[in-house]
Amino acid sequence: MFHLTRNKRGHAAPRVAAALLGASALIAGGAVAAEAAPAPAASGPTSAHVCSQAVHPGYATCFALKRTDKKARAMSANDTPSGYGPSDLQSAYNLPTNGGSGQTVAIVDAQDDPNAESDLATYRSTYGLPECSTANGCFSKIAQDGSTNYPTGDTGWAGEISLDLDMVSATCPGCHILLVEANSANMSDLGTAVNQAVSQGAKYVSNSYGGNEDGTEAQSDSSYFNHPGVAITASSGDGAYAAGTEYPASSPFVTAVGGTSLTKDSSSRGWSESVWNTSSSEGAGSGCSSDETKPTWQTDTGCTKRMVADVAAVADPATGVAVYQTYGGSGWAVYGGTSAASPIIASVYALAGTPGANDVPASYPYAHTSNLNDVTTGNNGTCSPSYYCTAGPGYDGPTGLGTPNGLAAFTAGS
């Protein structure tokens, strides 16, 4: 399924090479619980992958990055978390502060976070969001078979889970949340968890994980991601352009979500965005698929196959989001990675309303390009054609068509 040891351009994937320093943390058959070394940066904020980037072929890694220059901490009564919170994201992306009633956003991740519900409660109460618990029917946690026989706990994936749950809460406070925990980071387990989420009735499913393409994508598409009428989002990856195209982001059945740096400014919008690019090996993923068919609604002319990404949201850890995590964490921390962007976009779909029964919702933004914030500055590497890695007016790889500006771009209507 996935082969994460080498990218499609024939070079060792940067995220894998870096993680080999921690190869002793490999566990049999899958991902690694230990935190990887901080990603390199010329200066300023530093971050680390919460999931090891060295995994066996056929397995995925999560794309969450945790700031290492801002230590996780408890807060005093009058303190506020570092990082963007719900009001920031709602302001930046012109989103309603209510809405999403009756909608369920599913989060698919590997392994168990035993503190998921209690940590979610702390996040929501801190920001004055409505309760979302098992008791009131808002929150559900199941294993990939639909039971409560949860998989083994993993402190790395728990950071991913906390990030995902908190981003759904921040973006769509009225949404119900379904957490489906795969038995492992194997693609067959993660894909089975996606199918379980859909069978439970979720119309919005976020996947903040991936790996390099290996030629078996069509089989996984057919088995796990071809769900008409369901908005499935997938992170484009954190290894910048050099890492190669990630799957399942390259599936034509999902919305591939790239990443930006998001900063407050004095513009009429109040915010500005550029391509997230920390270094040559850390930034928003993008590129032209090697083997996935180009969907009819994607019309860029430099790539004859599927192009990644479609849209984007905040992902830069330096302009990151507040997350509360206690299983493998010590409280409040600042997170980034396209792992933040995927659940944000899934939640925007939920705010926008139920997709058409036979639709591939990834096509919606292409019919509503004027209802997005076009990101026109920055790059995530060196490439040809230039739009594969460089932002400009209109479509580009790292940020797709842009970031949400309200809900219209994520609806079926004309």
Short mmCIF file of N, CA and C in Angstrom, two decimals, residues 146-273:
data_model
loop_
_atom_site.label_atom_id
_atom_site.label_comp_id
_atom_site.label_asym_id
_atom_site.label_seq_id
_atom_site.Cartn_x
_atom_site.Cartn_y
_atom_site.Cartn_z
N GLY A 146 -16.42 -0.77 15.09
CA GLY A 146 -17.63 -0.20 15.64
C GLY A 146 -17.84 -0.47 17.11
N SER A 147 -16.95 -1.24 17.72
CA SER A 147 -17.08 -1.59 19.13
C SER A 147 -16.35 -0.57 20.01
N THR A 148 -16.37 -0.85 21.31
CA THR A 148 -15.57 -0.05 22.25
C THR A 148 -14.34 -0.82 22.72
N ASN A 149 -13.93 -1.80 21.94
CA ASN A 149 -12.67 -2.52 22.21
C ASN A 149 -11.54 -1.73 21.55
N TYR A 150 -11.12 -0.69 22.21
CA TYR A 150 -10.19 0.26 21.62
C TYR A 150 -8.81 -0.36 21.42
N PRO A 151 -8.06 0.13 20.44
CA PRO A 151 -6.70 -0.37 20.23
C PRO A 151 -5.76 0.09 21.33
N THR A 152 -4.52 -0.33 21.22
CA THR A 152 -3.50 0.06 22.19
C THR A 152 -3.26 1.56 22.15
N GLY A 153 -3.06 2.15 23.32
CA GLY A 153 -2.77 3.58 23.39
C GLY A 153 -1.43 3.92 22.78
N ASP A 154 -1.33 5.12 22.22
CA ASP A 154 -0.09 5.59 21.60
C ASP A 154 0.00 7.09 21.83
N THR A 155 1.04 7.53 22.52
CA THR A 155 1.13 8.94 22.90
C THR A 155 1.37 9.85 21.70
N GLY A 156 1.99 9.32 20.64
CA GLY A 156 2.17 10.14 19.45
C GLY A 156 0.87 10.39 18.72
N TRP A 157 0.16 9.32 18.39
CA TRP A 157 -1.13 9.47 17.73
C TRP A 157 -2.14 10.18 18.62
N ALA A 158 -1.97 10.09 19.94
CA ALA A 158 -2.87 10.83 20.84
C ALA A 158 -2.75 12.33 20.62
N GLY A 159 -1.53 12.80 20.33
CA GLY A 159 -1.38 14.22 20.00
C GLY A 159 -2.14 14.58 18.74
N GLU A 160 -2.09 13.70 17.75
CA GLU A 160 -2.87 13.90 16.52
C GLU A 160 -4.36 13.93 16.82
N ILE A 161 -4.82 13.00 17.64
CA ILE A 161 -6.24 12.94 17.98
C ILE A 161 -6.67 14.22 18.69
N SER A 162 -5.88 14.69 19.65
CA SER A 162 -6.23 15.93 20.35
C SER A 162 -6.33 17.10 19.38
N LEU A 163 -5.35 17.21 18.48
CA LEU A 163 -5.37 18.28 17.49
C LEU A 163 -6.65 18.20 16.65
N ASP A 164 -6.98 17.01 16.17
CA ASP A 164 -8.14 16.85 15.30
C ASP A 164 -9.44 17.20 16.01
N LEU A 165 -9.63 16.67 17.21
CA LEU A 165 -10.86 16.95 17.95
C LEU A 165 -11.00 18.43 18.27
N ASP A 166 -9.90 19.06 18.62
CA ASP A 166 -9.95 20.48 18.97
C ASP A 166 -10.24 21.35 17.76
N MET A 167 -9.73 20.96 16.58
CA MET A 167 -10.00 21.76 15.38
C MET A 167 -11.45 21.64 14.91
N VAL A 168 -12.05 20.46 15.08
CA VAL A 168 -13.48 20.34 14.78
C VAL A 168 -14.27 21.22 15.74
N SER A 169 -13.90 21.18 17.01
CA SER A 169 -14.60 21.99 18.01
C SER A 169 -14.48 23.48 17.71
N ALA A 170 -13.28 23.91 17.32
CA ALA A 170 -13.04 25.33 17.06
C ALA A 170 -13.81 25.81 15.83
N THR A 171 -13.88 24.96 14.80
CA THR A 171 -14.46 25.37 13.53
C THR A 171 -15.97 25.21 13.52
N CYS A 172 -16.46 24.13 14.10
CA CYS A 172 -17.90 23.84 14.10
C CYS A 172 -18.34 23.43 15.50
N PRO A 173 -18.51 24.40 16.41
CA PRO A 173 -18.84 24.05 17.79
C PRO A 173 -20.15 23.29 17.95
N GLY A 174 -21.06 23.43 16.96
CA GLY A 174 -22.34 22.74 17.04
C GLY A 174 -22.34 21.34 16.47
N CYS A 175 -21.24 20.94 15.87
CA CYS A 175 -21.16 19.61 15.26
C CYS A 175 -20.98 18.52 16.30
N HIS A 176 -21.55 17.36 16.03
CA HIS A 176 -21.20 16.17 16.79
C HIS A 176 -19.86 15.65 16.26
N ILE A 177 -19.15 14.91 17.10
CA ILE A 177 -17.83 14.40 16.73
C ILE A 177 -17.80 12.90 16.94
N LEU A 178 -17.37 12.17 15.91
CA LEU A 178 -17.17 10.73 15.98
C LEU A 178 -15.69 10.44 15.79
N LEU A 179 -15.06 9.86 16.78
CA LEU A 179 -13.66 9.45 16.70
C LEU A 179 -13.61 7.96 16.43
N VAL A 180 -13.03 7.58 15.28
CA VAL A 180 -12.86 6.17 14.95
C VAL A 180 -11.38 5.85 15.01
N GLU A 181 -11.01 4.94 15.91
CA GLU A 181 -9.61 4.60 16.15
C GLU A 181 -9.26 3.28 15.44
N ALA A 182 -8.39 3.37 14.45
CA ALA A 182 -7.92 2.19 13.74
C ALA A 182 -6.99 1.37 14.62
N ASN A 183 -6.96 0.07 14.38
CA ASN A 183 -6.12 -0.81 15.19
C ASN A 183 -4.65 -0.52 15.03
N SER A 184 -4.26 0.00 13.87
CA SER A 184 -2.87 0.33 13.61
C SER A 184 -2.84 1.38 12.52
N ALA A 185 -1.64 1.82 12.16
CA ALA A 185 -1.48 2.78 11.09
C ALA A 185 -1.34 2.11 9.73
N ASN A 186 -1.68 0.83 9.64
CA ASN A 186 -1.74 0.15 8.36
C ASN A 186 -2.88 0.73 7.53
N MET A 187 -2.67 0.86 6.21
CA MET A 187 -3.69 1.44 5.37
C MET A 187 -4.99 0.67 5.41
N SER A 188 -4.91 -0.66 5.50
CA SER A 188 -6.14 -1.45 5.55
C SER A 188 -6.94 -1.17 6.81
N ASP A 189 -6.25 -0.94 7.94
CA ASP A 189 -6.95 -0.59 9.18
C ASP A 189 -7.51 0.82 9.12
N LEU A 190 -6.71 1.77 8.66
CA LEU A 190 -7.20 3.14 8.54
C LEU A 190 -8.36 3.22 7.56
N GLY A 191 -8.24 2.51 6.43
CA GLY A 191 -9.34 2.51 5.46
C GLY A 191 -10.60 1.87 6.01
N THR A 192 -10.44 0.79 6.77
CA THR A 192 -11.60 0.16 7.42
C THR A 192 -12.26 1.14 8.38
N ALA A 193 -11.45 1.96 9.07
CA ALA A 193 -12.00 2.96 9.97
C ALA A 193 -12.78 4.04 9.20
N VAL A 194 -12.29 4.41 8.01
CA VAL A 194 -13.04 5.36 7.17
C VAL A 194 -14.40 4.76 6.81
N ASN A 195 -14.40 3.51 6.38
CA ASN A 195 -15.67 2.86 6.04
C ASN A 195 -16.60 2.79 7.24
N GLN A 196 -16.05 2.54 8.42
CA GLN A 196 -16.86 2.49 9.63
C GLN A 196 -17.48 3.86 9.92
N ALA A 197 -16.70 4.91 9.74
CA ALA A 197 -17.23 6.26 9.98
C ALA A 197 -18.42 6.54 9.06
N VAL A 198 -18.29 6.16 7.81
CA VAL A 198 -19.38 6.39 6.85
C VAL A 198 -20.59 5.53 7.21
N SER A 199 -20.35 4.28 7.60
CA SER A 199 -21.46 3.40 7.97
C SER A 199 -22.20 3.91 9.19
N GLN A 200 -21.52 4.67 10.05
CA GLN A 200 -22.15 5.26 11.23
C GLN A 200 -22.95 6.52 10.88
N GLY A 201 -22.91 6.94 9.62
CA GLY A 201 -23.71 8.08 9.18
C GLY A 201 -22.97 9.38 9.04
N ALA A 202 -21.65 9.39 9.26
CA ALA A 202 -20.90 10.63 9.13
C ALA A 202 -20.84 11.05 7.66
N LYS A 203 -21.14 12.32 7.39
CA LYS A 203 -21.05 12.86 6.03
C LYS A 203 -19.77 13.65 5.82
N TYR A 204 -18.93 13.72 6.85
CA TYR A 204 -17.68 14.49 6.79
C TYR A 204 -16.64 13.68 7.54
N VAL A 205 -15.55 13.31 6.86
CA VAL A 205 -14.54 12.44 7.45
C VAL A 205 -13.16 13.04 7.20
N SER A 206 -12.43 13.29 8.28
CA SER A 206 -11.09 13.90 8.17
C SER A 206 -10.02 12.86 8.39
N ASN A 207 -8.98 12.91 7.53
CA ASN A 207 -7.84 11.99 7.60
C ASN A 207 -6.55 12.80 7.62
N SER A 208 -5.90 12.86 8.77
CA SER A 208 -4.69 13.67 8.92
C SER A 208 -3.45 12.80 8.91
N TYR A 209 -3.36 11.94 7.91
CA TYR A 209 -2.25 11.00 7.80
C TYR A 209 -1.98 10.72 6.33
N GLY A 210 -0.89 10.03 6.05
CA GLY A 210 -0.61 9.68 4.67
C GLY A 210 0.76 9.08 4.49
N GLY A 211 1.04 8.76 3.24
CA GLY A 211 2.33 8.21 2.86
C GLY A 211 2.54 8.39 1.37
N ASN A 212 3.74 8.07 0.90
CA ASN A 212 4.05 8.23 -0.52
C ASN A 212 3.26 7.24 -1.37
N GLU A 213 2.96 7.65 -2.58
CA GLU A 213 2.28 6.76 -3.52
C GLU A 213 3.19 5.58 -3.88
N ASP A 214 2.55 4.42 -4.15
CA ASP A 214 3.34 3.25 -4.53
C ASP A 214 2.70 2.45 -5.65
N GLY A 215 1.68 2.99 -6.27
CA GLY A 215 1.04 2.31 -7.39
C GLY A 215 -0.17 1.48 -7.03
N THR A 216 -0.49 1.35 -5.74
CA THR A 216 -1.65 0.56 -5.32
C THR A 216 -2.84 1.45 -4.94
N GLU A 217 -2.76 2.74 -5.29
CA GLU A 217 -3.78 3.68 -4.84
C GLU A 217 -5.18 3.34 -5.36
N ALA A 218 -5.29 2.88 -6.61
CA ALA A 218 -6.60 2.58 -7.18
C ALA A 218 -7.35 1.55 -6.34
N GLN A 219 -6.62 0.56 -5.82
CA GLN A 219 -7.25 -0.46 -4.98
C GLN A 219 -7.78 0.16 -3.69
N SER A 220 -6.98 1.02 -3.07
CA SER A 220 -7.42 1.67 -1.84
C SER A 220 -8.57 2.63 -2.10
N ASP A 221 -8.53 3.34 -3.24
CA ASP A 221 -9.64 4.22 -3.60
C ASP A 221 -10.95 3.44 -3.62
N SER A 222 -10.93 2.32 -4.32
CA SER A 222 -12.14 1.52 -4.48
C SER A 222 -12.61 0.94 -3.16
N SER A 223 -11.67 0.54 -2.33
CA SER A 223 -12.02 -0.15 -1.08
C SER A 223 -12.44 0.80 0.04
N TYR A 224 -11.84 2.01 0.07
CA TYR A 224 -11.99 2.84 1.26
C TYR A 224 -12.47 4.28 1.04
N PHE A 225 -12.20 4.88 -0.09
CA PHE A 225 -12.41 6.32 -0.20
C PHE A 225 -13.49 6.75 -1.20
N ASN A 226 -14.04 5.81 -1.95
CA ASN A 226 -15.07 6.15 -2.92
C ASN A 226 -16.43 6.10 -2.24
N HIS A 227 -16.81 7.23 -1.62
CA HIS A 227 -18.07 7.34 -0.90
C HIS A 227 -18.84 8.56 -1.41
N PRO A 228 -19.62 8.41 -2.48
CA PRO A 228 -20.40 9.56 -2.98
C PRO A 228 -21.28 10.15 -1.88
N GLY A 229 -21.38 11.47 -1.88
CA GLY A 229 -22.20 12.15 -0.89
C GLY A 229 -21.54 12.35 0.45
N VAL A 230 -20.25 12.00 0.56
CA VAL A 230 -19.50 12.18 1.81
C VAL A 230 -18.28 13.06 1.52
N ALA A 231 -18.11 14.11 2.30
CA ALA A 231 -16.95 14.98 2.16
C ALA A 231 -15.79 14.38 2.95
N ILE A 232 -14.83 13.81 2.25
CA ILE A 232 -13.66 13.20 2.87
C ILE A 232 -12.47 14.12 2.62
N THR A 233 -11.80 14.54 3.67
CA THR A 233 -10.63 15.40 3.54
C THR A 233 -9.38 14.64 3.94
N ALA A 234 -8.24 15.05 3.35
CA ALA A 234 -6.96 14.40 3.67
C ALA A 234 -5.85 15.44 3.61
N SER A 235 -4.97 15.38 4.57
CA SER A 235 -3.84 16.30 4.65
C SER A 235 -2.87 16.06 3.51
N SER A 236 -2.31 17.16 2.96
CA SER A 236 -1.39 17.04 1.83
C SER A 236 0.02 16.65 2.26
N GLY A 237 0.30 16.68 3.58
CA GLY A 237 1.62 16.29 4.07
C GLY A 237 2.44 17.47 4.55
N ASP A 238 3.48 17.18 5.30
CA ASP A 238 4.30 18.21 5.95
C ASP A 238 5.73 18.25 5.46
N GLY A 239 6.06 17.48 4.42
CA GLY A 239 7.43 17.40 3.97
C GLY A 239 7.79 18.34 2.85
N ALA A 240 6.93 19.35 2.59
CA ALA A 240 7.13 20.32 1.52
C ALA A 240 7.11 19.60 0.16
N TYR A 241 7.48 20.33 -0.90
CA TYR A 241 7.38 19.76 -2.24
C TYR A 241 8.33 18.57 -2.43
N ALA A 242 9.48 18.62 -1.78
CA ALA A 242 10.50 17.60 -1.98
C ALA A 242 10.06 16.22 -1.53
N ALA A 243 9.08 16.13 -0.64
CA ALA A 243 8.68 14.83 -0.10
C ALA A 243 7.88 14.01 -1.09
N GLY A 244 7.36 14.61 -2.14
CA GLY A 244 6.54 13.88 -3.09
C GLY A 244 5.07 13.92 -2.71
N THR A 245 4.24 13.45 -3.62
CA THR A 245 2.80 13.50 -3.43
C THR A 245 2.35 12.44 -2.43
N GLU A 246 1.47 12.84 -1.52
CA GLU A 246 1.01 11.95 -0.46
C GLU A 246 -0.33 11.31 -0.83
N TYR A 247 -0.56 10.13 -0.28
CA TYR A 247 -1.84 9.44 -0.38
C TYR A 247 -2.36 9.19 1.03
N PRO A 248 -3.65 9.41 1.32
CA PRO A 248 -4.78 9.51 0.41
C PRO A 248 -5.10 10.90 -0.13
N ALA A 249 -4.26 11.91 0.12
CA ALA A 249 -4.56 13.24 -0.42
C ALA A 249 -4.69 13.21 -1.94
N SER A 250 -3.93 12.33 -2.61
CA SER A 250 -3.97 12.29 -4.07
C SER A 250 -5.16 11.51 -4.62
N SER A 251 -5.97 10.92 -3.77
CA SER A 251 -7.16 10.22 -4.24
C SER A 251 -8.12 11.22 -4.89
N PRO A 252 -8.68 10.90 -6.06
CA PRO A 252 -9.66 11.81 -6.67
C PRO A 252 -10.99 11.84 -5.94
N PHE A 253 -11.15 11.01 -4.91
CA PHE A 253 -12.40 10.97 -4.16
C PHE A 253 -12.35 11.80 -2.88
N VAL A 254 -11.20 12.44 -2.58
CA VAL A 254 -11.07 13.22 -1.35
C VAL A 254 -10.72 14.66 -1.69
N THR A 255 -10.96 15.54 -0.74
CA THR A 255 -10.48 16.92 -0.83
C THR A 255 -9.10 16.98 -0.22
N ALA A 256 -8.08 17.26 -1.06
CA ALA A 256 -6.71 17.36 -0.59
C ALA A 256 -6.49 18.74 0.02
N VAL A 257 -6.01 18.77 1.27
CA VAL A 257 -5.93 20.02 2.02
C VAL A 257 -4.47 20.39 2.27
N GLY A 258 -4.06 21.51 1.67
CA GLY A 258 -2.71 22.04 1.86
C GLY A 258 -2.63 22.95 3.07
N GLY A 259 -1.51 23.68 3.19
CA GLY A 259 -1.29 24.44 4.40
C GLY A 259 -0.74 25.83 4.18
N THR A 260 -1.11 26.74 5.09
CA THR A 260 -0.67 28.13 5.02
C THR A 260 -0.06 28.59 6.33
N SER A 261 0.63 29.71 6.24
CA SER A 261 0.98 30.52 7.41
C SER A 261 -0.09 31.59 7.52
N LEU A 262 -0.70 31.72 8.67
CA LEU A 262 -1.83 32.63 8.89
C LEU A 262 -1.45 33.69 9.91
N THR A 263 -1.50 34.96 9.52
CA THR A 263 -1.12 36.04 10.44
C THR A 263 -2.16 37.15 10.44
N LYS A 264 -2.33 37.75 11.60
CA LYS A 264 -3.22 38.90 11.71
C LYS A 264 -2.54 40.12 11.09
N ASP A 265 -3.34 40.97 10.43
CA ASP A 265 -2.78 42.19 9.86
C ASP A 265 -3.84 43.29 9.85
N SER A 266 -3.54 44.41 9.20
CA SER A 266 -4.44 45.56 9.20
C SER A 266 -5.30 45.64 7.94
N SER A 267 -5.36 44.56 7.16
CA SER A 267 -6.18 44.56 5.94
C SER A 267 -7.66 44.53 6.30
N SER A 268 -8.49 44.71 5.30
CA SER A 268 -9.93 44.66 5.55
C SER A 268 -10.36 43.28 6.05
N ARG A 269 -9.69 42.25 5.58
CA ARG A 269 -9.97 40.91 6.09
C ARG A 269 -9.49 40.75 7.52
N GLY A 270 -8.40 41.42 7.85
CA GLY A 270 -7.81 41.29 9.18
C GLY A 270 -6.78 40.20 9.28
N TRP A 271 -6.54 39.49 8.20
CA TRP A 271 -5.62 38.36 8.19
C TRP A 271 -4.94 38.28 6.83
N SER A 272 -3.79 37.64 6.80
CA SER A 272 -3.12 37.35 5.54
C SER A 272 -2.56 35.94 5.61
N GLU A 273 -2.38 35.33 4.43
CA GLU A 273 -1.86 33.97 4.36
C GLU A 273 -0.85 33.84 3.24
#
